[in-house]
mmCIF file with all atom_site columns, C-alpha atoms in Angstrom:
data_model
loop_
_atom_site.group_PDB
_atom_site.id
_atom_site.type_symbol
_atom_site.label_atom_id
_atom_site.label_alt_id
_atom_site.label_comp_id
_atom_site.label_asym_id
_atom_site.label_entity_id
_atom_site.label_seq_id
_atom_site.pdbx_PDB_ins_code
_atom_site.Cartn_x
_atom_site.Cartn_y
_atom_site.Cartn_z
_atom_site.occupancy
_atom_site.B_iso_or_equiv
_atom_site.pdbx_formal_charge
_atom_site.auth_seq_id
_atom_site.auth_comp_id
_atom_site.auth_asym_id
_atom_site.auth_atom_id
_atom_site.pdbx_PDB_model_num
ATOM 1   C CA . UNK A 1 1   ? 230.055 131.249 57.504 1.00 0.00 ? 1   UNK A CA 1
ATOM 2   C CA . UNK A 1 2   ? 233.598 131.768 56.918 1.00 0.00 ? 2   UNK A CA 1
ATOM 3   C CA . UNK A 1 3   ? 235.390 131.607 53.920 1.00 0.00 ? 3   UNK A CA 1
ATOM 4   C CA . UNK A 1 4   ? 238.960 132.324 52.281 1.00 0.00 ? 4   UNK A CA 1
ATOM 5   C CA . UNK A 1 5   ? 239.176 134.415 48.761 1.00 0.00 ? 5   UNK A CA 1
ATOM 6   C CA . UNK A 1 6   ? 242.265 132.307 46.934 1.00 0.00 ? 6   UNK A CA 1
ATOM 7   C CA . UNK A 1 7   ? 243.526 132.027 43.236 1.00 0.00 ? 7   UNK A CA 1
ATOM 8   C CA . UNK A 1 8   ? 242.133 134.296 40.751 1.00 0.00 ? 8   UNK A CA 1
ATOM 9   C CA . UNK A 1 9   ? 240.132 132.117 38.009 1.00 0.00 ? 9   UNK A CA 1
ATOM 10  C CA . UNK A 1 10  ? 239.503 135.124 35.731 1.00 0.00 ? 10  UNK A CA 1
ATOM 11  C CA . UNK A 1 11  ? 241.355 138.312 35.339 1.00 0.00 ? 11  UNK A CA 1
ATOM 12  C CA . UNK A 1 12  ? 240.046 141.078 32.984 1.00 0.00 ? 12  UNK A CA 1
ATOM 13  C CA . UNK A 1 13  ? 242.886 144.101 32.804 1.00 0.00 ? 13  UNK A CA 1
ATOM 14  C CA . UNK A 1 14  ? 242.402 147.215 30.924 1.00 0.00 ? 14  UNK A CA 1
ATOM 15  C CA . UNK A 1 15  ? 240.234 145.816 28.241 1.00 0.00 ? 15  UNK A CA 1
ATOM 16  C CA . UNK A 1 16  ? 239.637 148.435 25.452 1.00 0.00 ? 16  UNK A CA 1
ATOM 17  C CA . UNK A 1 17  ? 236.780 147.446 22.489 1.00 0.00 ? 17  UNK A CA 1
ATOM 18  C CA . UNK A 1 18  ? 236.461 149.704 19.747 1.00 0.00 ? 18  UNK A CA 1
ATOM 19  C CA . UNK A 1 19  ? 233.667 148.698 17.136 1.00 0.00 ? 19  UNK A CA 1
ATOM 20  C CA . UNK A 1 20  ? 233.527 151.008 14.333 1.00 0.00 ? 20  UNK A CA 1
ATOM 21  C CA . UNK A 1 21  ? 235.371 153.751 15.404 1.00 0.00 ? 21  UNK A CA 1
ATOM 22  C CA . UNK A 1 22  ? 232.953 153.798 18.295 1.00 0.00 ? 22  UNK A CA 1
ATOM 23  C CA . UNK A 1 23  ? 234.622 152.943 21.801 1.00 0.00 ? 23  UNK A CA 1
ATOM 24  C CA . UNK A 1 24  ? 232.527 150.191 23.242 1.00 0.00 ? 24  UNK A CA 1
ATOM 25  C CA . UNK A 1 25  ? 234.720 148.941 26.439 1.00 0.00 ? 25  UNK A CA 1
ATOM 26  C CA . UNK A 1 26  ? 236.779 151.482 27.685 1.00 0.00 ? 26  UNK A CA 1
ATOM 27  C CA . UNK A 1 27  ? 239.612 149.690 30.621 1.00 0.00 ? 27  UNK A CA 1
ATOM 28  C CA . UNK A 1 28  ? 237.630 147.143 31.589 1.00 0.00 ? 28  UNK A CA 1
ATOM 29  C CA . UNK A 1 29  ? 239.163 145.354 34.749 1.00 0.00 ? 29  UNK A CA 1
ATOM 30  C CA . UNK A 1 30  ? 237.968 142.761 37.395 1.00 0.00 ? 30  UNK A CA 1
ATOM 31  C CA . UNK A 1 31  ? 239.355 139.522 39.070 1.00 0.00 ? 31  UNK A CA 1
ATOM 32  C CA . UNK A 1 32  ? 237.104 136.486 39.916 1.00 0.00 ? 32  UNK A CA 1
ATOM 33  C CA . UNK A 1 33  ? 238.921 134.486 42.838 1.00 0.00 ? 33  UNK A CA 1
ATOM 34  C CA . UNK A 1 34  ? 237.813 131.254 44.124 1.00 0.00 ? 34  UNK A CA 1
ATOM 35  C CA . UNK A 1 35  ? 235.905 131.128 47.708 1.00 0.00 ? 35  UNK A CA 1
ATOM 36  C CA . UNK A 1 36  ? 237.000 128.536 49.432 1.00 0.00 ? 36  UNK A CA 1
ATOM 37  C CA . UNK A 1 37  ? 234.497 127.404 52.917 1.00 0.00 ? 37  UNK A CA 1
ATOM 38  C CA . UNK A 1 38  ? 235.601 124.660 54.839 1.00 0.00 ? 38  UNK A CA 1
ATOM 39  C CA . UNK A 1 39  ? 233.758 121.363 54.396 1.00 0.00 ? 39  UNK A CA 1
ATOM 40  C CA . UNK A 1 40  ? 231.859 122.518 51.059 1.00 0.00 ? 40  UNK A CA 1
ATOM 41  C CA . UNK A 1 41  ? 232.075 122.085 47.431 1.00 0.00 ? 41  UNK A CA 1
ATOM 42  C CA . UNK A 1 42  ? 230.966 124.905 45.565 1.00 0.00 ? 42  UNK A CA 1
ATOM 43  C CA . UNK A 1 43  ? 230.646 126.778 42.261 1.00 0.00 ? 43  UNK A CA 1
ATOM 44  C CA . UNK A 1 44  ? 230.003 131.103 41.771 1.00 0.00 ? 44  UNK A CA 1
ATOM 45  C CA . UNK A 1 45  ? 227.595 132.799 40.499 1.00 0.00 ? 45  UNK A CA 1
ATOM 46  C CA . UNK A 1 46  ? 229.168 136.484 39.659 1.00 0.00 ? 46  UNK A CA 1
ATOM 47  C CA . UNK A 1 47  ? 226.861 138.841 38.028 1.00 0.00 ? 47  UNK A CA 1
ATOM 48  C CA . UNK A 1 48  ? 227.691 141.352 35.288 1.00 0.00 ? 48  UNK A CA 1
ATOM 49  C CA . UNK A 1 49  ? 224.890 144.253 35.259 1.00 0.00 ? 49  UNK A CA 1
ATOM 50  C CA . UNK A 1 50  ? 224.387 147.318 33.331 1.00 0.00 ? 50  UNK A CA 1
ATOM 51  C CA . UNK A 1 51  ? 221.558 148.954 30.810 1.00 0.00 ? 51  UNK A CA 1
ATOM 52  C CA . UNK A 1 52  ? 220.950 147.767 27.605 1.00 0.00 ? 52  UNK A CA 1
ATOM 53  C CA . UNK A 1 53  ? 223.662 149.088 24.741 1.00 0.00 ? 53  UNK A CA 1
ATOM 54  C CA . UNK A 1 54  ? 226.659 149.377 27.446 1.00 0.00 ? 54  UNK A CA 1
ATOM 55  C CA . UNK A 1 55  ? 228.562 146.610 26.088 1.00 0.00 ? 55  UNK A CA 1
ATOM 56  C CA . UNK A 1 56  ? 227.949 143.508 28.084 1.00 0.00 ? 56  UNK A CA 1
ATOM 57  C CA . UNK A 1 57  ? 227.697 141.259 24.958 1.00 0.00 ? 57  UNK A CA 1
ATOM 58  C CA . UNK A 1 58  ? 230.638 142.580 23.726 1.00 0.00 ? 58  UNK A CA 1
ATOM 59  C CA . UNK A 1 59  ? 232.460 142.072 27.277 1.00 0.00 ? 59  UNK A CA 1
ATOM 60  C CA . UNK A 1 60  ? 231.218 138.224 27.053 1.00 0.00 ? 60  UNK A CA 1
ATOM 61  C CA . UNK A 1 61  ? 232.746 137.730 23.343 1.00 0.00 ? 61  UNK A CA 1
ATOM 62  C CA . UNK A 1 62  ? 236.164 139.006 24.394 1.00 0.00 ? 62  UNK A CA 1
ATOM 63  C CA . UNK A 1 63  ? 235.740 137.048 28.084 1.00 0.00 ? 63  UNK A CA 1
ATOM 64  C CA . UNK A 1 64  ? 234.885 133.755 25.857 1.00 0.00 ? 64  UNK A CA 1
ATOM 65  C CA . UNK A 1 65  ? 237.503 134.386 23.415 1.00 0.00 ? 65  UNK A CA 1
ATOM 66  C CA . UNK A 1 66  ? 235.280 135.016 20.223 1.00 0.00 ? 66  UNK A CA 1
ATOM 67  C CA . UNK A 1 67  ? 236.498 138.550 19.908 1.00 0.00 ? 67  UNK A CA 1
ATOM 68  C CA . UNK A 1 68  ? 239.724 139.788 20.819 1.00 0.00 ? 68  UNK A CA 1
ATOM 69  C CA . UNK A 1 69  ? 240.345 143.414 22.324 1.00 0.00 ? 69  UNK A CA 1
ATOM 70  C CA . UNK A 1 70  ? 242.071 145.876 20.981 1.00 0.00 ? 70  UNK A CA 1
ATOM 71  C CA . UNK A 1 71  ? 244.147 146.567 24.453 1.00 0.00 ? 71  UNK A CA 1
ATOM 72  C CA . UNK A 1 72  ? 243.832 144.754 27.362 1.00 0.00 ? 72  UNK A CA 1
ATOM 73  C CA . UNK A 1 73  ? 244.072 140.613 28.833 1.00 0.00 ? 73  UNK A CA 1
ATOM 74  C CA . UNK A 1 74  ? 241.761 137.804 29.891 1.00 0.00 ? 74  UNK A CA 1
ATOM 75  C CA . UNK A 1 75  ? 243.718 135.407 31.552 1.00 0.00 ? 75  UNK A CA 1
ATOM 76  C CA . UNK A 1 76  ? 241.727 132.293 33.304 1.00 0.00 ? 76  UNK A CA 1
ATOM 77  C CA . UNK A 1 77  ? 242.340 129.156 35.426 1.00 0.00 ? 77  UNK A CA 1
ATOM 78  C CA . UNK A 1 78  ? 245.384 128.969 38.195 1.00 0.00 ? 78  UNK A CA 1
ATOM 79  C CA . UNK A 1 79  ? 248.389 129.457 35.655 1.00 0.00 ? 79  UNK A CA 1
ATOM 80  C CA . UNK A 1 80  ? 246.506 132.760 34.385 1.00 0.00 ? 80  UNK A CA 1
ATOM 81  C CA . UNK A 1 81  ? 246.850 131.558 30.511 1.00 0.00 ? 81  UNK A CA 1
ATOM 82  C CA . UNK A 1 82  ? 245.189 133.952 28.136 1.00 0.00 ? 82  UNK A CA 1
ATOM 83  C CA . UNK A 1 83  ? 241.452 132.564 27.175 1.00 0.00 ? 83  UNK A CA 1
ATOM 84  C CA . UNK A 1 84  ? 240.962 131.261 23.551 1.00 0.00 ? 84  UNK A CA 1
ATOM 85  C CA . UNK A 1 85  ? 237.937 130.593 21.835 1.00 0.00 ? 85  UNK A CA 1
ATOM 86  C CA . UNK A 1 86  ? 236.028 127.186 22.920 1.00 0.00 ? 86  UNK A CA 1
ATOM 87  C CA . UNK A 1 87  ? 237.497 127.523 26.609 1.00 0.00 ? 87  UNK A CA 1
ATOM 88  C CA . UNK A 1 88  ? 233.950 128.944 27.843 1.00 0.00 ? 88  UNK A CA 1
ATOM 89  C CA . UNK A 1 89  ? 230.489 127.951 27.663 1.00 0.00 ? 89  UNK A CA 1
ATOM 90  C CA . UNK A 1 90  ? 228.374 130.860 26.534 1.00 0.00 ? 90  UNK A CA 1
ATOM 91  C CA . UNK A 1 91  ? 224.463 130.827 25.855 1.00 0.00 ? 91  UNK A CA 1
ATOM 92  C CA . UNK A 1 92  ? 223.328 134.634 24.279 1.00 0.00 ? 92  UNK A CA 1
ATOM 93  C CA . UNK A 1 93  ? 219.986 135.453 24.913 1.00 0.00 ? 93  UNK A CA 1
ATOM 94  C CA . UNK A 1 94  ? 218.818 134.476 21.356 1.00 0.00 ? 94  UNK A CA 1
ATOM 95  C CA . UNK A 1 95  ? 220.628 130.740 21.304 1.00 0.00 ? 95  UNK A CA 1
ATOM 96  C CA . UNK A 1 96  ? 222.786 129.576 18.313 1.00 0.00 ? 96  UNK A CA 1
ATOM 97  C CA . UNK A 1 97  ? 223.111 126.057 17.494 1.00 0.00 ? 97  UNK A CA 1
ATOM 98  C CA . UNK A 1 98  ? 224.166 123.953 14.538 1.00 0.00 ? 98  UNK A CA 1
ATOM 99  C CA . UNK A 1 99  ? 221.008 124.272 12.154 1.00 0.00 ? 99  UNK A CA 1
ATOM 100 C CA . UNK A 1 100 ? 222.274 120.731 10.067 1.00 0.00 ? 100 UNK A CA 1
ATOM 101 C CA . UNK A 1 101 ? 222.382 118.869 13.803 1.00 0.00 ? 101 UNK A CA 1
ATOM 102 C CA . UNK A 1 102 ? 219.342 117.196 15.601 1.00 0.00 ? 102 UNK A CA 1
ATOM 103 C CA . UNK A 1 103 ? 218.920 118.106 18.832 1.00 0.00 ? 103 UNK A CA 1
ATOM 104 C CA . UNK A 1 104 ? 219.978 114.476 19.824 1.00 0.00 ? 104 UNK A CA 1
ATOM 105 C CA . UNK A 1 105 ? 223.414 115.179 17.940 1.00 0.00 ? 105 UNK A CA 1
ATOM 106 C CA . UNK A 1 106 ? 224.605 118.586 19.579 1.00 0.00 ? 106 UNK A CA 1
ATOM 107 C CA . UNK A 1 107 ? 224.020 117.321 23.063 1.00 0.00 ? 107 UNK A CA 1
ATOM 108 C CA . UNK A 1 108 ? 226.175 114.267 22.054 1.00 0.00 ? 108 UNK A CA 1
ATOM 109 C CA . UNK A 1 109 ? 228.657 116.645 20.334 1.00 0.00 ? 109 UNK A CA 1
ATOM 110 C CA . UNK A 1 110 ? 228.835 118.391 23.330 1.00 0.00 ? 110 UNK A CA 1
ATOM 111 C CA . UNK A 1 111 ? 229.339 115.556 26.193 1.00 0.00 ? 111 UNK A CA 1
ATOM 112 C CA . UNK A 1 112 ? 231.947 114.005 23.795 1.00 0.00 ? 112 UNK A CA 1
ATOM 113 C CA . UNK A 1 113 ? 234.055 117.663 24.716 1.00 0.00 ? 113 UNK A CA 1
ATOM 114 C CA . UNK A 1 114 ? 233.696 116.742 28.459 1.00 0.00 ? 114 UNK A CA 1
ATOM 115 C CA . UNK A 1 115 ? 236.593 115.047 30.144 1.00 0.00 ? 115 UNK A CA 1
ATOM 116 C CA . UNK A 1 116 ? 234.943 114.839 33.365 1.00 0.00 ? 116 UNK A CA 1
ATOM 117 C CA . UNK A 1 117 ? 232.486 112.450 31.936 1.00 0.00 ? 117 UNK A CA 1
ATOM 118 C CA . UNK A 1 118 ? 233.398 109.088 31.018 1.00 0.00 ? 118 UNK A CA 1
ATOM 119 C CA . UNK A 1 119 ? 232.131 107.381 27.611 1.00 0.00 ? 119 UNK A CA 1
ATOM 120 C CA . UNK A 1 120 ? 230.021 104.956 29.682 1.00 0.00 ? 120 UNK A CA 1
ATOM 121 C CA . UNK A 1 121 ? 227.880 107.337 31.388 1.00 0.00 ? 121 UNK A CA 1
ATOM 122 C CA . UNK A 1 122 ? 227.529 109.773 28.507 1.00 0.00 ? 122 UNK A CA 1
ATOM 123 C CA . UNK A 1 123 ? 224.465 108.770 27.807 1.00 0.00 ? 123 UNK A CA 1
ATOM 124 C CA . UNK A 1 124 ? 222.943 108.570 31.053 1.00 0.00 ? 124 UNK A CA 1
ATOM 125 C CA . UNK A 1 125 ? 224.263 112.373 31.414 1.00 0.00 ? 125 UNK A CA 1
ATOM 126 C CA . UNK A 1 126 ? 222.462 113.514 27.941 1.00 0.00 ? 126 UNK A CA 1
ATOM 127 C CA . UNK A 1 127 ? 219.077 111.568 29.135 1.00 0.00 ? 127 UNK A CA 1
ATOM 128 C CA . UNK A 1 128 ? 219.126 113.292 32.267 1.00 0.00 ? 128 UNK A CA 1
ATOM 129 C CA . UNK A 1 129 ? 219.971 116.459 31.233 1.00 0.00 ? 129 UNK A CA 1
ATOM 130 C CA . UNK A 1 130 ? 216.751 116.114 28.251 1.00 0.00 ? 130 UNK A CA 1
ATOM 131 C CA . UNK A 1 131 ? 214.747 114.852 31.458 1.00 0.00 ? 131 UNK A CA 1
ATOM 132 C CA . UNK A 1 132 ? 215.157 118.106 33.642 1.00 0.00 ? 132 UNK A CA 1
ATOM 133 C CA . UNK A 1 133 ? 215.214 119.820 31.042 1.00 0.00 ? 133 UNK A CA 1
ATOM 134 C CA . UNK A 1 134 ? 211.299 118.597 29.405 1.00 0.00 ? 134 UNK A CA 1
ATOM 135 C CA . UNK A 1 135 ? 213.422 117.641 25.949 1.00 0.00 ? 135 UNK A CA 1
ATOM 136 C CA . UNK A 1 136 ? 212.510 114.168 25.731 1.00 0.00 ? 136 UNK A CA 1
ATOM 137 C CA . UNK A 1 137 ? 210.478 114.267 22.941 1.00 0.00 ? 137 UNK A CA 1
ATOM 138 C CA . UNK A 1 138 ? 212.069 116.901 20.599 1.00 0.00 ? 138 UNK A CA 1
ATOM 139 C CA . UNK A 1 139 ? 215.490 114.882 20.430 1.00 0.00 ? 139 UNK A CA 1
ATOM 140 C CA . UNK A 1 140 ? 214.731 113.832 16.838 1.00 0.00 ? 140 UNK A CA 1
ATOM 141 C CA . UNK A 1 141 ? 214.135 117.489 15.831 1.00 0.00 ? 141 UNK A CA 1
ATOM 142 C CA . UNK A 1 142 ? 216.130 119.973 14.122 1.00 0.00 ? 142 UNK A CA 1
ATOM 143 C CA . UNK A 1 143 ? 216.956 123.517 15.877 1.00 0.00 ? 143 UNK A CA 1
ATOM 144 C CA . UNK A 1 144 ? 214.530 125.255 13.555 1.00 0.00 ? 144 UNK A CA 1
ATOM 145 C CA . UNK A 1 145 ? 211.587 122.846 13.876 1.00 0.00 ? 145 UNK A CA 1
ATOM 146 C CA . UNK A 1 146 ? 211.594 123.873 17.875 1.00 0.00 ? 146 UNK A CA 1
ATOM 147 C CA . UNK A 1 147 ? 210.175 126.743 19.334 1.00 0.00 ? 147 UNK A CA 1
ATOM 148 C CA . UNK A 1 148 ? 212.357 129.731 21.270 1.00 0.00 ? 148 UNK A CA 1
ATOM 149 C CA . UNK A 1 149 ? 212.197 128.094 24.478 1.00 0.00 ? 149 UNK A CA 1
ATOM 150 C CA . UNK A 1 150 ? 213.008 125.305 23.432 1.00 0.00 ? 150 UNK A CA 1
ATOM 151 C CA . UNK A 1 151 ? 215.946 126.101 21.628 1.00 0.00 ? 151 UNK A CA 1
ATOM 152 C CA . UNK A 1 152 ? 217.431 127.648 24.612 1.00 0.00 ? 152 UNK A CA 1
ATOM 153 C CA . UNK A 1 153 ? 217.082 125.026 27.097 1.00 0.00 ? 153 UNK A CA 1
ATOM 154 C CA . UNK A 1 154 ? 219.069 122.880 24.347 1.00 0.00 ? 154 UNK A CA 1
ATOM 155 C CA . UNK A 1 155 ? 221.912 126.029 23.819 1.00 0.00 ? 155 UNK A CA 1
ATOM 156 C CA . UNK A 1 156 ? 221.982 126.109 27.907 1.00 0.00 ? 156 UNK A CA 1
ATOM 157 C CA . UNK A 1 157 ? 222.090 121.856 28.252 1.00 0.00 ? 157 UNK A CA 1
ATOM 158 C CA . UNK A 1 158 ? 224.485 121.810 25.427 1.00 0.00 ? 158 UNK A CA 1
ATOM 159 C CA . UNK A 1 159 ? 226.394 124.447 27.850 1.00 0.00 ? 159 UNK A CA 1
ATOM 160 C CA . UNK A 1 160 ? 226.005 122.255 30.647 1.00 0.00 ? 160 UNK A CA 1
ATOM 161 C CA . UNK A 1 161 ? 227.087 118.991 28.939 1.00 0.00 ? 161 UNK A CA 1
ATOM 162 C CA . UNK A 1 162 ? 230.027 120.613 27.567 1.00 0.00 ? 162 UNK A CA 1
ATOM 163 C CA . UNK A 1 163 ? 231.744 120.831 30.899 1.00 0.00 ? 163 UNK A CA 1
ATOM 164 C CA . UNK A 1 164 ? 233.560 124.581 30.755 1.00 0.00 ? 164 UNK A CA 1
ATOM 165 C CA . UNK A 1 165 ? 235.057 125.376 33.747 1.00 0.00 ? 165 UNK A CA 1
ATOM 166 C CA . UNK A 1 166 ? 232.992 129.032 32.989 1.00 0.00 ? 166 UNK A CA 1
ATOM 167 C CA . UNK A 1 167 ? 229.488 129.237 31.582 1.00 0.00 ? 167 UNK A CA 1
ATOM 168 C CA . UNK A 1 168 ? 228.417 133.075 30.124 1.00 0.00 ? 168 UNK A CA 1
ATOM 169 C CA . UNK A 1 169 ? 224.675 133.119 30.418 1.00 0.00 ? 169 UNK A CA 1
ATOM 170 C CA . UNK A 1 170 ? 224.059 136.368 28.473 1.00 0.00 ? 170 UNK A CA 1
ATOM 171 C CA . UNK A 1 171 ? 219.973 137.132 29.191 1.00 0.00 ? 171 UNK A CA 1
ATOM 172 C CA . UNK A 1 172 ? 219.570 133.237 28.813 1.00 0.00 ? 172 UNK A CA 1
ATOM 173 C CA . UNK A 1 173 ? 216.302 133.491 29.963 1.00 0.00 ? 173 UNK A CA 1
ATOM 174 C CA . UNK A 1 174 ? 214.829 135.650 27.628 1.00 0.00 ? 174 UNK A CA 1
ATOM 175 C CA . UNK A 1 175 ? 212.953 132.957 25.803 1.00 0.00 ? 175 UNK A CA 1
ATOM 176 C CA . UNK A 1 176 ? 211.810 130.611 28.338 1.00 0.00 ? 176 UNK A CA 1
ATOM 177 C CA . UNK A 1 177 ? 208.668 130.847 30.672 1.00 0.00 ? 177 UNK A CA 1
ATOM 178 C CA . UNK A 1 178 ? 208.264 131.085 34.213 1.00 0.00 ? 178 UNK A CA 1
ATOM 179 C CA . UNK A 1 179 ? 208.498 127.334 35.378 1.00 0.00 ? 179 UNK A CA 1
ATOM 180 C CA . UNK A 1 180 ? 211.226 126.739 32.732 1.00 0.00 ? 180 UNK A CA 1
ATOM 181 C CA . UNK A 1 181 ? 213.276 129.572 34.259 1.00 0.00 ? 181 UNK A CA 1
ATOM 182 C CA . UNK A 1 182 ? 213.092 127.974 37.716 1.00 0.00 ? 182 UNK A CA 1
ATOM 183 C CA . UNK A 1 183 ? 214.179 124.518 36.448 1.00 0.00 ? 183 UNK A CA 1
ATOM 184 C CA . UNK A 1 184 ? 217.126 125.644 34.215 1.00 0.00 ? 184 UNK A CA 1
ATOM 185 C CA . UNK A 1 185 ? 218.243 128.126 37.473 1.00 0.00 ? 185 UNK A CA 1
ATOM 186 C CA . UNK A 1 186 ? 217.542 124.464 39.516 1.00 0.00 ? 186 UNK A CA 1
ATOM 187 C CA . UNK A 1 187 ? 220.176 122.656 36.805 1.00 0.00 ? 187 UNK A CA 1
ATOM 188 C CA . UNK A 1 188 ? 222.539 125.618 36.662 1.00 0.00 ? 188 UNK A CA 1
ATOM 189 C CA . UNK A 1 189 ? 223.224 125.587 40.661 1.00 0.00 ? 189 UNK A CA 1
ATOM 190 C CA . UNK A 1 190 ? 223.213 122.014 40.489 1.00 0.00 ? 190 UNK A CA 1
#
């Protein structure tokens, strides 16, 4: 199938992390460019790998904007502005969410940030979303009243709702069991 490479949506250049005197990310540099196929919509999938203790984590902080570098840019989208903290979705392998919130409340906290979803359909979006995602009946519940698992299919649909143009799944999987994996990798590609 053909397709065309075009404008760059991410570029890392000569990143440098130092954390405690200890050099984590040493000139870090890639480009992400949109692939473009005739007659097809499409998202990426781009995959980061490396052993455990490189600095991947660390790579996703500075990529989402949560930590800054000590050298180096991240510059996203077609004008190639430099990323800032709340620009991209990221789920870490252990999730974080807003202890005080039900679950109910971060996914509506989350589709209210989406401007590609209009306040009428909100809803509908957060019901499906708790629907594929086997949610329905833990919507009432605080994050620490639910188990791993399900904590992290409400970090990754609180992801999806959001609407970032980039979502940073660091080991989002970790928590989750074998038929939850395929449905959230179902919703993801969806």
């Amino acid at each position: 199938m053909q397709y065309e490479k075009k404008q760059i949506l991410l570029k890392v250049a000569g990143v440098n992390v130092k954390l405690g005197g200890r050099q984590i990310l040493r000139d870090i540099n890639l480009e992400i460019k949109d692939i473009v196929r005739p007659d097809c919509v499409q998202g990426q999938v781009v995959a980061l790998v490396g052993q455990s203790g490189v600095g991947k984590s660390t790579l996703f902080n500075v990529l989402a904007g949560l930590h800054s570098a000590d050298s180096g840019t991240v510059l996203q989208g077609k004008d190639q502005i430099p990323v800032c903290a709340g620009d991209m979705g990221v789920v870490y392998q252990n999730s974080y969410l807003y202890g005080w919130r039900k679950v109910h409340s971060l996914l509506r906290f989350a589709v209210n940030k989406n401007p590609a979803i209009k306040k009428e359909i909100q809803q509908d979006a957060i019901q499906s979303i708790i629907s594929d995602f086997s949610l329905s009946e833990h919507m009432d519940k605080y994050p620490d009243q639910l188990s791993g698992g399900q904590r992290q299919r409400v970090a990754i649909a609180e992801q999806i709702l959001n609407g970032s143009e980039f979502l940073l799944l660091d080991e989002p999987f970790s928590g989750l069991d074998m038929l939850m994996i395929k449905k959230v990798i179902s919703m993801l590609i969806k």
